[in-house]
Tab-separated table of C-alpha atoms and ligand atoms in Angstrom:
chain	number	residue	atom	x	y	z
A	1	UNK	CA	243.151	2.802	-42.311
A	2	UNK	CA	243.198	3.603	-38.628
A	3	UNK	CA	246.260	5.432	-37.248
A	4	UNK	CA	248.461	3.319	-34.951
A	5	UNK	CA	247.750	5.608	-32.026
A	6	UNK	CA	243.984	5.391	-32.445
A	7	UNK	CA	244.160	1.616	-32.963
A	8	UNK	CA	245.633	1.189	-29.472
A	9	UNK	CA	242.892	3.327	-27.914
A	10	UNK	CA	240.099	1.566	-29.855
A	11	UNK	CA	241.457	-1.846	-28.791
A	12	UNK	CA	241.510	-0.736	-25.145
A	13	UNK	CA	238.062	0.890	-25.147
A	14	UNK	CA	236.123	-1.410	-27.508
A	15	UNK	CA	234.951	-3.710	-24.659
A	16	UNK	CA	233.496	-0.851	-22.587
A	17	UNK	CA	232.046	1.063	-25.550
A	18	UNK	CA	230.792	-2.205	-27.088
A	19	UNK	CA	229.041	-3.146	-23.833
A	20	UNK	CA	227.314	0.267	-23.651
A	21	UNK	CA	226.471	0.625	-27.345
A	22	UNK	CA	222.834	-0.314	-26.858
A	23	UNK	CA	222.359	2.422	-24.219
A	24	UNK	CA	224.396	4.847	-26.316
A	25	UNK	CA	222.366	4.270	-29.488
A	26	UNK	CA	219.049	4.479	-27.560
A	27	UNK	CA	220.100	7.883	-26.217
A	28	UNK	CA	221.410	8.890	-29.649
A	29	UNK	CA	218.061	8.289	-31.355
A	30	UNK	CA	216.046	9.961	-28.569
A	31	UNK	CA	218.104	13.163	-28.658
A	32	UNK	CA	218.412	13.232	-32.460
A	33	UNK	CA	214.658	12.785	-33.061
A	34	UNK	CA	213.823	15.372	-30.361
A	35	UNK	CA	215.807	18.017	-32.260
A	36	UNK	CA	215.237	16.673	-35.797
A	37	UNK	CA	211.644	15.358	-35.816
A	38	UNK	CA	211.662	15.648	-39.628
A	39	UNK	CA	213.829	12.491	-39.725
A	40	UNK	CA	210.821	10.523	-38.441
A	41	UNK	CA	208.675	11.901	-41.263
A	42	UNK	CA	209.517	9.941	-44.388
A	43	UNK	CA	212.919	8.565	-43.410
A	44	UNK	CA	213.272	6.428	-40.253
A	45	UNK	CA	210.920	3.482	-39.752
A	46	UNK	CA	209.058	4.031	-36.494
A	47	UNK	CA	208.164	0.324	-36.203
A	48	UNK	CA	211.894	-0.526	-36.082
A	49	UNK	CA	212.397	2.240	-33.523
A	50	UNK	CA	209.634	0.800	-31.327
A	51	UNK	CA	211.072	-2.727	-31.510
A	52	UNK	CA	214.651	-1.503	-30.887
A	53	UNK	CA	215.913	-3.499	-33.888
A	54	UNK	CA	217.328	-0.522	-35.785
A	55	UNK	CA	219.283	0.525	-32.676
A	56	UNK	CA	220.781	-2.940	-32.349
A	57	UNK	CA	221.681	-3.045	-36.057
A	58	UNK	CA	223.446	0.348	-35.818
A	59	UNK	CA	225.327	-0.613	-32.647
A	60	UNK	CA	226.276	-4.012	-34.074
A	61	UNK	CA	227.583	-2.466	-37.293
A	62	UNK	CA	229.815	0.065	-35.526
A	63	UNK	CA	231.280	-2.598	-33.218
A	64	UNK	CA	231.808	-4.906	-36.214
A	65	UNK	CA	233.479	-2.150	-38.247
A	66	UNK	CA	235.834	-1.209	-35.370
A	67	UNK	CA	236.701	-4.883	-34.834
A	68	UNK	CA	237.363	-5.363	-38.553
A	69	UNK	CA	239.677	-2.315	-38.597
A	70	UNK	CA	241.710	-3.827	-35.758
A	71	UNK	CA	241.790	-7.392	-37.026
A	72	UNK	CA	242.202	-6.759	-40.765
A	73	UNK	CA	243.547	-3.186	-41.048
A	74	UNK	CA	244.242	-3.456	-44.793
A	75	UNK	CA	240.809	-4.729	-45.783
A	76	UNK	CA	237.558	-2.800	-45.967
A	77	UNK	CA	234.602	-4.849	-44.638
A	78	UNK	CA	232.698	-4.406	-47.868
A	79	UNK	CA	229.904	-6.876	-47.252
A	80	UNK	CA	228.896	-5.001	-44.103
A	81	UNK	CA	229.199	-1.579	-45.704
A	82	UNK	CA	227.425	-2.482	-48.948
A	83	UNK	CA	224.356	-3.781	-47.148
A	84	UNK	CA	224.085	-0.539	-45.144
A	85	UNK	CA	224.780	1.666	-48.190
A	86	UNK	CA	221.965	0.035	-50.164
A	87	UNK	CA	219.545	0.523	-47.258
A	88	UNK	CA	220.685	4.139	-46.927
A	89	UNK	CA	220.131	4.894	-50.605
A	90	UNK	CA	216.699	3.243	-50.440
A	91	UNK	CA	215.684	5.711	-47.711
A	92	UNK	CA	217.422	8.727	-49.336
A	93	UNK	CA	220.311	9.380	-46.894
A	94	UNK	CA	222.462	12.375	-47.972
A	95	UNK	CA	226.104	13.251	-47.168
A	96	UNK	CA	225.240	16.246	-44.963
A	97	UNK	CA	223.196	14.035	-42.643
A	98	UNK	CA	226.389	12.250	-41.505
A	99	UNK	CA	227.257	15.466	-39.635
A	100	UNK	CA	223.904	15.363	-37.804
A	101	UNK	CA	224.299	11.684	-36.875
A	102	UNK	CA	227.865	12.367	-35.715
A	103	UNK	CA	226.752	15.190	-33.425
A	104	UNK	CA	224.094	13.146	-31.599
A	105	UNK	CA	226.045	9.881	-31.560
A	106	UNK	CA	229.101	11.474	-29.964
A	107	UNK	CA	226.880	13.505	-27.615
A	108	UNK	CA	225.299	10.230	-26.483
A	109	UNK	CA	228.723	8.562	-26.025
A	110	UNK	CA	229.843	11.460	-23.795
A	111	UNK	CA	226.566	11.422	-21.828
A	112	UNK	CA	226.597	7.678	-21.202
A	113	UNK	CA	230.313	7.143	-20.507
A	114	UNK	CA	231.029	10.470	-18.805
A	115	UNK	CA	234.644	11.093	-17.804
A	116	UNK	CA	235.847	7.813	-19.315
A	117	UNK	CA	235.665	9.650	-22.658
A	118	UNK	CA	238.933	11.605	-22.539
A	119	UNK	CA	239.750	13.846	-25.539
A	120	UNK	CA	242.092	11.092	-26.831
A	121	UNK	CA	239.346	8.460	-26.629
A	122	UNK	CA	236.860	10.785	-28.341
A	123	UNK	CA	239.379	11.530	-31.110
A	124	UNK	CA	240.086	7.836	-31.754
A	125	UNK	CA	236.350	6.976	-32.052
A	126	UNK	CA	235.873	10.054	-34.190
A	127	UNK	CA	238.412	8.577	-36.579
A	128	UNK	CA	236.470	5.282	-36.680
A	129	UNK	CA	233.189	7.129	-37.307
A	130	UNK	CA	234.574	9.186	-40.191
A	131	UNK	CA	236.337	6.197	-41.761
A	132	UNK	CA	233.011	4.361	-41.754
A	133	UNK	CA	231.031	7.415	-42.866
A	134	UNK	CA	233.541	8.159	-45.645
A	135	UNK	CA	233.341	4.602	-46.955
A	136	UNK	CA	229.520	4.669	-46.823
A	137	UNK	CA	229.298	8.084	-48.520
A	138	UNK	CA	231.533	6.864	-51.369
A	139	UNK	CA	229.515	3.662	-51.844
A	140	UNK	CA	226.223	5.562	-51.670
A	141	UNK	CA	227.392	8.073	-54.309
A	142	UNK	CA	228.130	5.167	-56.670
A	143	UNK	CA	224.778	3.513	-55.983
A	144	UNK	CA	222.853	6.776	-56.485
A	145	UNK	CA	224.735	7.402	-59.746
A	146	UNK	CA	223.790	3.919	-61.017
A	147	UNK	CA	220.150	4.713	-60.164
A	148	UNK	CA	220.467	8.001	-62.116
A	149	UNK	CA	219.926	10.086	-58.957
A	150	UNK	CA	223.084	11.974	-57.996
A	151	UNK	CA	221.026	14.279	-55.752
A	152	UNK	CA	219.817	11.340	-53.673
A	153	UNK	CA	216.171	11.611	-54.723
A	154	UNK	CA	214.905	8.534	-56.511
A	155	UNK	CA	211.158	8.845	-55.855
A	156	UNK	CA	208.660	8.251	-58.673
A	157	UNK	CA	204.906	7.784	-58.861
A	158	UNK	CA	203.535	4.421	-60.010
A	159	UNK	CA	199.934	3.489	-60.824
A	160	UNK	CA	198.456	0.248	-59.517
A	161	UNK	CA	197.222	-1.543	-62.630
A	162	UNK	CA	196.141	-4.681	-60.791
A	163	UNK	CA	195.679	-5.797	-57.211
A	164	UNK	CA	195.900	-9.564	-56.828
A	165	UNK	CA	194.954	-11.519	-53.704
A	166	UNK	CA	197.658	-14.205	-53.464
A	167	UNK	CA	196.675	-15.835	-50.152
A	168	UNK	CA	194.422	-14.860	-47.238
A	169	UNK	CA	197.026	-12.387	-45.930
A	170	UNK	CA	199.177	-11.586	-48.989
A	171	UNK	CA	198.369	-9.272	-51.911
A	172	UNK	CA	200.397	-8.320	-54.982
A	173	UNK	CA	200.264	-4.911	-56.617
A	174	UNK	CA	201.214	-4.642	-60.300
A	175	UNK	CA	202.558	-1.176	-61.022
A	176	UNK	CA	203.147	0.919	-64.130
A	177	UNK	CA	205.031	4.270	-64.140
A	178	UNK	CA	202.535	7.106	-63.714
A	179	UNK	CA	204.706	9.605	-65.632
A	180	UNK	CA	207.311	9.680	-68.381
A	181	UNK	CA	211.054	9.346	-68.030
A	182	UNK	CA	213.361	6.380	-67.826
A	183	UNK	CA	212.664	3.667	-65.305
A	184	UNK	CA	215.879	2.580	-63.580
A	185	UNK	CA	216.504	-1.112	-64.192
A	186	UNK	CA	216.120	-3.610	-61.359
A	187	UNK	CA	218.293	-6.639	-60.703
A	188	UNK	CA	216.418	-9.806	-59.657
A	189	UNK	CA	216.174	-9.826	-55.856
A	190	UNK	CA	216.268	-6.058	-55.348
A	191	UNK	CA	213.733	-4.071	-53.350
A	192	UNK	CA	212.165	-0.622	-53.466
A	193	UNK	CA	211.068	1.664	-50.650
A	194	UNK	CA	207.373	2.457	-50.697
A	195	UNK	CA	206.576	5.887	-49.242
A	196	UNK	CA	203.104	6.337	-47.794
A	197	UNK	CA	201.298	9.055	-45.850
A	198	UNK	CA	199.901	7.695	-42.625
A	199	UNK	CA	196.576	8.788	-41.100
A	200	UNK	CA	198.452	11.033	-38.596
A	201	UNK	CA	199.952	12.981	-41.539
A	202	UNK	CA	203.544	11.697	-41.241
A	203	UNK	CA	205.177	9.634	-43.973
A	204	UNK	CA	206.586	6.168	-43.525
A	205	UNK	CA	208.880	4.102	-45.737
A	206	UNK	CA	208.977	0.345	-45.975
A	207	UNK	CA	210.978	-1.867	-48.290
A	208	UNK	CA	209.254	-4.350	-50.597
A	209	UNK	CA	211.083	-6.717	-52.907
A	210	UNK	CA	210.202	-6.591	-56.585
A	211	UNK	CA	208.586	-9.995	-57.011
A	212	UNK	CA	208.207	-9.864	-60.808
A	213	UNK	CA	206.665	-7.934	-63.676
A	214	UNK	CA	209.981	-6.627	-65.039
A	215	UNK	CA	209.600	-8.238	-68.466
A	216	UNK	CA	206.418	-6.326	-69.277
A	217	UNK	CA	207.837	-2.967	-68.139
A	218	UNK	CA	205.812	-3.403	-64.960
A	219	UNK	CA	206.846	-3.762	-61.339
A	220	UNK	CA	205.196	-6.122	-58.903
A	221	UNK	CA	205.381	-6.025	-55.121
A	222	UNK	CA	203.873	-8.728	-52.929
A	223	UNK	CA	202.927	-7.631	-49.432
A	224	UNK	CA	202.086	-9.735	-46.394
A	225	UNK	CA	199.766	-8.111	-43.896
A	226	UNK	CA	201.557	-8.033	-40.539
A	227	UNK	CA	199.221	-8.711	-37.627
A	228	UNK	CA	200.575	-7.625	-34.267
A	229	UNK	CA	198.849	-10.007	-31.833
A	230	UNK	CA	199.475	-8.260	-28.515
A	231	UNK	CA	201.529	-5.544	-30.266
A	232	UNK	CA	200.029	-3.067	-32.773
A	233	UNK	CA	199.359	-4.344	-36.305
A	234	UNK	CA	201.986	-3.442	-38.884
A	235	UNK	CA	201.020	0.050	-40.009
A	236	UNK	CA	202.195	0.211	-43.627
A	237	UNK	CA	201.291	-3.342	-44.654
A	238	UNK	CA	197.817	-2.833	-43.146
A	239	UNK	CA	197.396	0.458	-44.978
A	240	UNK	CA	198.440	-1.140	-48.294
A	241	UNK	CA	196.026	-4.038	-47.732
A	242	UNK	CA	193.056	-1.979	-46.644
A	243	UNK	CA	193.555	1.253	-48.585
A	244	UNK	CA	195.192	0.608	-51.971
A	245	UNK	CA	193.167	-0.496	-55.011
A	246	UNK	CA	193.671	-0.701	-58.796
A	247	UNK	CA	193.889	2.846	-60.195
A	248	UNK	CA	195.548	4.304	-57.067
A	249	UNK	CA	199.086	5.698	-57.160
A	250	UNK	CA	202.054	4.753	-54.963
A	251	UNK	CA	205.421	6.499	-54.476
A	252	UNK	CA	208.386	4.166	-54.923
A	253	UNK	CA	212.156	4.610	-54.739
A	254	UNK	CA	214.456	3.226	-57.415
A	255	UNK	CA	215.433	-0.430	-56.872
A	256	UNK	CA	218.263	-1.098	-54.411
A	257	UNK	CA	219.771	-4.068	-52.598
A	258	UNK	CA	222.991	-6.038	-52.716
A	259	UNK	CA	221.392	-9.496	-52.664
A	260	UNK	CA	220.652	-9.834	-56.354
A	261	UNK	CA	221.102	-12.789	-58.685
A	262	UNK	CA	224.531	-12.705	-60.327
A	263	UNK	CA	224.946	-13.998	-63.858
A	264	UNK	CA	227.098	-17.110	-64.175
A	265	UNK	CA	227.024	-20.851	-64.743
A	266	UNK	CA	227.253	-22.133	-61.176
A	267	UNK	CA	224.290	-24.216	-60.006
A	268	UNK	CA	221.778	-22.248	-57.972
A	269	UNK	CA	220.034	-23.193	-54.752
A	270	UNK	CA	217.112	-20.850	-54.071
A	271	UNK	CA	215.787	-21.211	-50.525
A	272	UNK	CA	212.834	-19.390	-48.963
A	273	UNK	CA	210.102	-19.539	-46.357
A	274	UNK	CA	206.844	-17.582	-46.145
A	275	UNK	CA	206.922	-14.107	-47.688
A	276	UNK	CA	210.699	-14.585	-48.193
A	277	UNK	CA	209.710	-16.113	-51.545
A	278	UNK	CA	209.511	-12.647	-53.180
A	279	UNK	CA	213.183	-12.273	-54.214
A	280	UNK	CA	213.263	-15.944	-55.199
A	281	UNK	CA	210.192	-15.508	-57.457
A	282	UNK	CA	211.920	-12.550	-59.160
A	283	UNK	CA	215.069	-14.643	-59.686
A	284	UNK	CA	213.025	-17.504	-61.179
A	285	UNK	CA	211.241	-15.069	-63.478
A	286	UNK	CA	214.588	-13.689	-64.658
A	287	UNK	CA	216.005	-17.182	-65.272
A	288	UNK	CA	212.889	-18.093	-67.274
A	289	UNK	CA	212.932	-14.831	-69.255
A	290	UNK	CA	216.586	-15.252	-70.217
A	291	UNK	CA	216.200	-18.930	-71.188
A	292	UNK	CA	218.691	-19.967	-68.547
A	293	UNK	CA	219.986	-23.525	-68.597
A	294	UNK	CA	221.565	-23.254	-65.143
A	295	UNK	CA	220.930	-26.087	-62.734
A	296	UNK	CA	218.422	-24.801	-60.152
A	297	UNK	CA	217.278	-26.372	-56.897
A	298	UNK	CA	214.239	-24.513	-55.525
A	299	UNK	CA	213.463	-25.117	-51.848
A	300	UNK	CA	210.549	-23.460	-50.039
A	301	UNK	CA	208.968	-24.036	-46.612
A	302	UNK	CA	205.552	-22.794	-45.488
A	303	UNK	CA	202.603	-23.582	-43.201
A	304	UNK	CA	200.370	-24.911	-46.004
A	305	UNK	CA	200.059	-24.770	-49.805
A	306	UNK	CA	197.127	-22.331	-49.421
A	307	UNK	CA	199.315	-19.988	-47.345
A	308	UNK	CA	202.334	-20.221	-49.696
A	309	UNK	CA	202.466	-16.874	-51.565
A	310	UNK	CA	203.260	-16.988	-55.292
A	311	UNK	CA	203.157	-20.809	-55.159
A	312	UNK	CA	201.657	-21.233	-58.627
A	313	UNK	CA	204.157	-18.769	-60.140
A	314	UNK	CA	207.044	-20.582	-58.498
A	315	UNK	CA	205.792	-23.962	-59.732
A	316	UNK	CA	205.176	-22.718	-63.269
A	317	UNK	CA	208.515	-20.927	-63.544
A	318	UNK	CA	210.572	-23.759	-62.044
A	319	UNK	CA	208.787	-26.411	-64.126
A	320	UNK	CA	209.499	-24.386	-67.286
A	321	UNK	CA	213.264	-24.297	-66.678
A	322	UNK	CA	215.214	-27.120	-68.347
A	323	UNK	CA	217.357	-28.063	-65.328
A	324	UNK	CA	215.315	-27.123	-62.281
A	325	UNK	CA	214.033	-29.265	-59.445
A	326	UNK	CA	211.730	-28.046	-56.683
A	327	UNK	CA	210.922	-29.283	-53.183
A	328	UNK	CA	208.270	-27.625	-51.007
A	329	UNK	CA	207.712	-28.449	-47.326
A	330	UNK	CA	204.402	-27.775	-45.555
A	331	UNK	CA	204.107	-27.899	-41.780
A	332	UNK	CA	200.464	-28.962	-41.843
A	333	UNK	CA	201.201	-32.029	-43.975
A	334	UNK	CA	202.289	-33.039	-47.482
A	335	UNK	CA	200.050	-32.684	-50.529
A	336	UNK	CA	200.862	-33.865	-54.041
A	337	UNK	CA	204.607	-33.876	-54.549
A	338	UNK	CA	205.417	-31.738	-51.475
A	339	UNK	CA	206.939	-32.962	-48.204
A	340	UNK	CA	205.545	-32.720	-44.667
A	341	UNK	CA	207.182	-30.698	-41.871
A	342	UNK	CA	210.014	-28.200	-41.981
A	343	UNK	CA	212.862	-27.815	-44.442
A	344	UNK	CA	215.325	-30.672	-44.046
A	345	UNK	CA	218.299	-31.182	-46.312
A	346	UNK	CA	219.351	-34.567	-44.914
A	347	UNK	CA	218.350	-36.405	-48.103
A	348	UNK	CA	218.596	-33.512	-50.565
A	349	UNK	CA	221.585	-33.514	-52.882
A	350	UNK	CA	223.085	-30.018	-52.985
A	351	UNK	CA	224.938	-29.560	-56.297
A	352	UNK	CA	228.694	-29.079	-55.785
A	353	UNK	CA	229.851	-25.491	-56.282
A	354	UNK	CA	226.315	-24.137	-55.781
A	355	UNK	CA	225.570	-20.481	-55.110
A	356	UNK	CA	222.738	-20.037	-52.609
A	357	UNK	CA	220.166	-17.237	-52.248
A	358	UNK	CA	218.270	-17.426	-48.995
A	359	UNK	CA	215.318	-15.409	-47.655
A	360	UNK	CA	212.817	-15.886	-44.853
A	361	UNK	CA	212.385	-15.271	-41.127
A	362	UNK	CA	215.694	-15.108	-39.213
A	363	UNK	CA	215.244	-18.419	-37.280
A	364	UNK	CA	214.495	-20.175	-40.584
A	365	UNK	CA	217.563	-18.644	-42.253
A	366	UNK	CA	219.809	-19.601	-39.337
A	367	UNK	CA	218.606	-23.198	-39.547
A	368	UNK	CA	218.805	-23.365	-43.361
A	369	UNK	CA	222.263	-21.790	-43.376
A	370	UNK	CA	223.635	-24.266	-40.874
A	371	UNK	CA	222.178	-27.189	-42.882
A	372	UNK	CA	223.706	-25.758	-46.072
A	373	UNK	CA	227.113	-25.318	-44.419
A	374	UNK	CA	226.779	-28.915	-43.171
A	375	UNK	CA	226.088	-30.004	-46.760
A	376	UNK	CA	229.394	-28.479	-47.828
A	377	UNK	CA	228.327	-25.075	-49.227
A	378	UNK	CA	230.981	-22.405	-48.617
A	379	UNK	CA	229.829	-19.559	-46.310
A	380	UNK	CA	230.813	-16.971	-48.939
A	381	UNK	CA	228.420	-18.587	-51.434
A	382	UNK	CA	225.370	-18.128	-49.188
A	383	UNK	CA	223.685	-14.782	-49.911
A	384	UNK	CA	220.803	-13.869	-47.637
A	385	UNK	CA	218.239	-11.063	-47.417
A	386	UNK	CA	216.724	-10.012	-44.091
A	387	UNK	CA	213.282	-8.375	-44.174
A	388	UNK	CA	214.201	-5.908	-41.397
A	389	UNK	CA	217.299	-4.365	-39.838
A	390	UNK	CA	220.053	-6.918	-40.350
A	391	UNK	CA	220.997	-8.207	-36.910
A	392	UNK	CA	223.423	-10.626	-38.578
A	393	UNK	CA	225.490	-7.782	-40.017
A	394	UNK	CA	228.238	-7.992	-37.430
A	395	UNK	CA	228.793	-11.662	-38.141
A	396	UNK	CA	228.832	-11.323	-41.903
A	397	UNK	CA	231.505	-8.600	-42.017
B	401	FAD	C1	215.024	-5.526	-47.883
B	401	FAD	C2	213.597	-5.802	-47.446
B	401	FAD	C3	212.713	-6.404	-48.314
B	401	FAD	C4	211.399	-6.670	-47.913
B	401	FAD	N1	210.536	-7.292	-48.787
B	401	FAD	C5	209.262	-7.563	-48.401
B	401	FAD	C6	208.324	-8.197	-49.298
B	401	FAD	O1	208.657	-8.516	-50.447
B	401	FAD	N2	207.069	-8.426	-48.851
B	401	FAD	C7	206.669	-8.094	-47.576
B	401	FAD	O2	205.502	-8.327	-47.227
B	401	FAD	N3	207.530	-7.501	-46.713
B	401	FAD	C8	208.798	-7.208	-47.096
B	401	FAD	N4	209.660	-6.581	-46.224
B	401	FAD	C9	209.146	-6.169	-44.886
B	401	FAD	C10	208.472	-4.800	-44.989
B	401	FAD	O3	209.440	-3.818	-45.336
B	401	FAD	C11	207.866	-4.326	-43.657
B	401	FAD	O4	208.806	-4.463	-42.630
B	401	FAD	C12	206.611	-5.118	-43.302
B	401	FAD	O5	205.625	-4.963	-44.317
B	401	FAD	C13	206.052	-4.608	-41.953
B	401	FAD	O6	205.808	-3.226	-42.057
B	401	FAD	P1	204.568	-2.578	-41.277
B	401	FAD	O7	204.654	-1.108	-41.428
B	401	FAD	O8	203.310	-3.251	-41.677
B	401	FAD	O9	204.855	-2.995	-39.785
B	401	FAD	P2	205.464	-2.033	-38.651
B	401	FAD	O10	204.453	-1.051	-38.245
B	401	FAD	O11	206.793	-1.565	-39.100
B	401	FAD	O12	205.624	-3.087	-37.479
B	401	FAD	C14	206.614	-4.130	-37.578
B	401	FAD	C15	206.524	-4.992	-36.323
B	401	FAD	O13	206.793	-4.192	-35.178
B	401	FAD	C16	205.763	-4.344	-34.244
B	401	FAD	N5	205.508	-3.047	-33.557
B	401	FAD	C17	205.153	-1.885	-34.130
B	401	FAD	N6	204.998	-0.921	-33.216
B	401	FAD	C18	205.242	-1.504	-32.010
B	401	FAD	C19	205.230	-1.051	-30.678
B	401	FAD	N7	204.941	0.219	-30.390
B	401	FAD	N8	205.517	-1.940	-29.698
B	401	FAD	C20	205.836	-3.223	-29.987
B	401	FAD	N9	205.860	-3.707	-31.233
B	401	FAD	C21	205.573	-2.865	-32.231
B	401	FAD	C22	204.533	-4.762	-35.044
B	401	FAD	O14	203.613	-5.506	-34.242
B	401	FAD	C23	205.139	-5.605	-36.115
B	401	FAD	O15	205.285	-6.941	-35.698
B	401	FAD	C24	210.973	-6.311	-46.610
B	401	FAD	C25	211.879	-5.669	-45.751
B	401	FAD	C26	213.175	-5.410	-46.152
B	401	FAD	C27	214.105	-4.716	-45.212
B	402	HEM	C1	228.597	6.005	-39.912
B	402	HEM	C2	227.326	6.322	-39.798
B	402	HEM	C3	226.184	5.335	-39.941
B	402	HEM	C4	226.145	3.999	-39.650
B	402	HEM	C5	227.246	3.136	-39.081
B	402	HEM	C6	224.821	3.526	-39.980
B	402	HEM	C7	224.397	2.211	-39.838
B	402	HEM	C8	223.164	1.732	-40.241
B	402	HEM	C9	222.751	0.359	-40.182
B	402	HEM	C10	223.598	-0.780	-39.670
B	402	HEM	C11	221.495	0.276	-40.679
B	402	HEM	C12	220.640	-0.982	-40.812
B	402	HEM	C13	220.893	-1.628	-42.159
B	402	HEM	C14	219.989	-2.822	-42.341
B	402	HEM	O1	218.850	-2.654	-42.743
B	402	HEM	O2	220.395	-3.909	-42.063
B	402	HEM	C15	221.101	1.611	-41.052
B	402	HEM	C16	219.856	1.943	-41.573
B	402	HEM	C17	219.417	3.237	-41.666
B	402	HEM	N1	220.177	4.376	-41.522
B	402	HEM	FE1	222.117	4.489	-41.027
B	402	HEM	N2	224.072	4.570	-40.439
B	402	HEM	C18	224.860	5.686	-40.443
B	402	HEM	C19	224.489	6.950	-40.868
B	402	HEM	C20	223.201	7.324	-41.178
B	402	HEM	C21	222.791	8.663	-41.518
B	402	HEM	C22	223.711	9.858	-41.646
B	402	HEM	C23	221.434	8.626	-41.697
B	402	HEM	C24	220.516	9.775	-42.035
B	402	HEM	C25	220.038	10.569	-41.106
B	402	HEM	C26	221.013	7.252	-41.506
B	402	HEM	C27	219.712	6.797	-41.648
B	402	HEM	C28	219.361	5.467	-41.688
B	402	HEM	C29	218.003	5.015	-41.944
B	402	HEM	C30	216.776	5.906	-42.171
B	402	HEM	C31	218.045	3.620	-41.950
B	402	HEM	C32	216.870	2.662	-42.154
B	402	HEM	C33	216.249	2.544	-40.789
B	402	HEM	C34	214.995	1.769	-40.751
B	402	HEM	O3	214.351	1.618	-41.783
B	402	HEM	O4	214.670	1.316	-39.653
B	402	HEM	N3	222.107	6.501	-41.201
B	402	HEM	N4	222.125	2.486	-40.780
């Protein structure tokens, strides 16, 4: 909990620090990477740095944490912290690195705000930083311990046993452990980091959701090739598409992620669009494998049936469940039992008391979430996964 003295200073300075956080975090990353270039080799995602999204997620999370401390001093904003802690463990963040981040973040605050940062102001924000860091370090230690990796290293080699073309721009890789030793269990909906060496010699990590395979002791990831248009093409997805074949090996982290299917009896509404179907496919596979009798409403939106990744798996799995119903929307027109256009819940009955898992592009999730709230689903029952830095974090805290 924040001391009373610091709380007053944070309240008074939050507007000015909040307004400058984007400049502060930009300066923070520039100075930190200049002196610690190793953090850009196998840890930070340089695509997210180029787009500025990681910077906005970091700034948003600090502002949200400070606001939460002021508004609800006795409560820890666990939803916010858990999301970050899972991402941190997936990229291998260690306790000692919080000292490095602190040094450059507070250097950037002093540089950008100049004399406005009196020693009292610096001390109050220091308290916020270490409260947040302490909470994250504790959560991360628990998550690493569950993954059997107290030292923070969860990397293992996996062999590609099959490469499957799902659609024109999506491939799945079925993976088997390349060595011995226990494979940490995955919960349906979780993701791994894939660590690859790029042509310039540096390593890059990207997260891919486990889309199935668990039952056979295998792992499956399903990767959409990201084309840049005017911007550069996505570097890791392109490398996986063009350079990885059956028989090759990949380096994967243990599974992480807080958006995972919880056991229970409540009806489920599983909602996805595009490549956002990967966690949903894993959840369906788990429900099928455990003989679940839960009521399931499966909703998916895509451009066309041909472009809908894992469509046949989703159909087969949903049709095999005793109490599941599925509705697919295709923008280029209905075929068979699907519907034309975009997802619309106006005439879809959402089961009372349903728990929702949602994944897809942010504009789709915003629209789906507002329709679900309109249909009476409680905000706390809508769990969502963002395939990138979570720019919603501040609002979900
Ligand atoms: C929890 C989670 C789960 C995920 N699950 C999946 C999954 O199951 N399947 C899947 O396919 N993906 C998934 N993703 C997304 C995946 O991690 C990658 O983000 C995706 O594959 C793109 O990576 P990339 O290296 O190909 O693109 P990047 O190189 O990271 O580029 C990303 C975007 O930034 C743009 N960009 C890059 N450099 C610049 C620049 N200099 N200037 C302007 N723009 C630039 C690119 O054009 C592109 O649009 C998931 C992400 C998360 C966080
Ligand atoms: C209190 C301190 C910190 C805060 C508030 C913080 C906050 C965040 C946030 C909000 C995200 C984005 C989560 C998401 O995907 O939605 C993130 C990701 C990340 N953080 Fe931190 N972080 C902190 C400390 C650290 C430290 C010490 C390191 C290690 C040097 C680190 C490395 C990373 C990396 C590598 C990512 C993923 C970035 C990417 O893939 O683009 N963070 N952090």
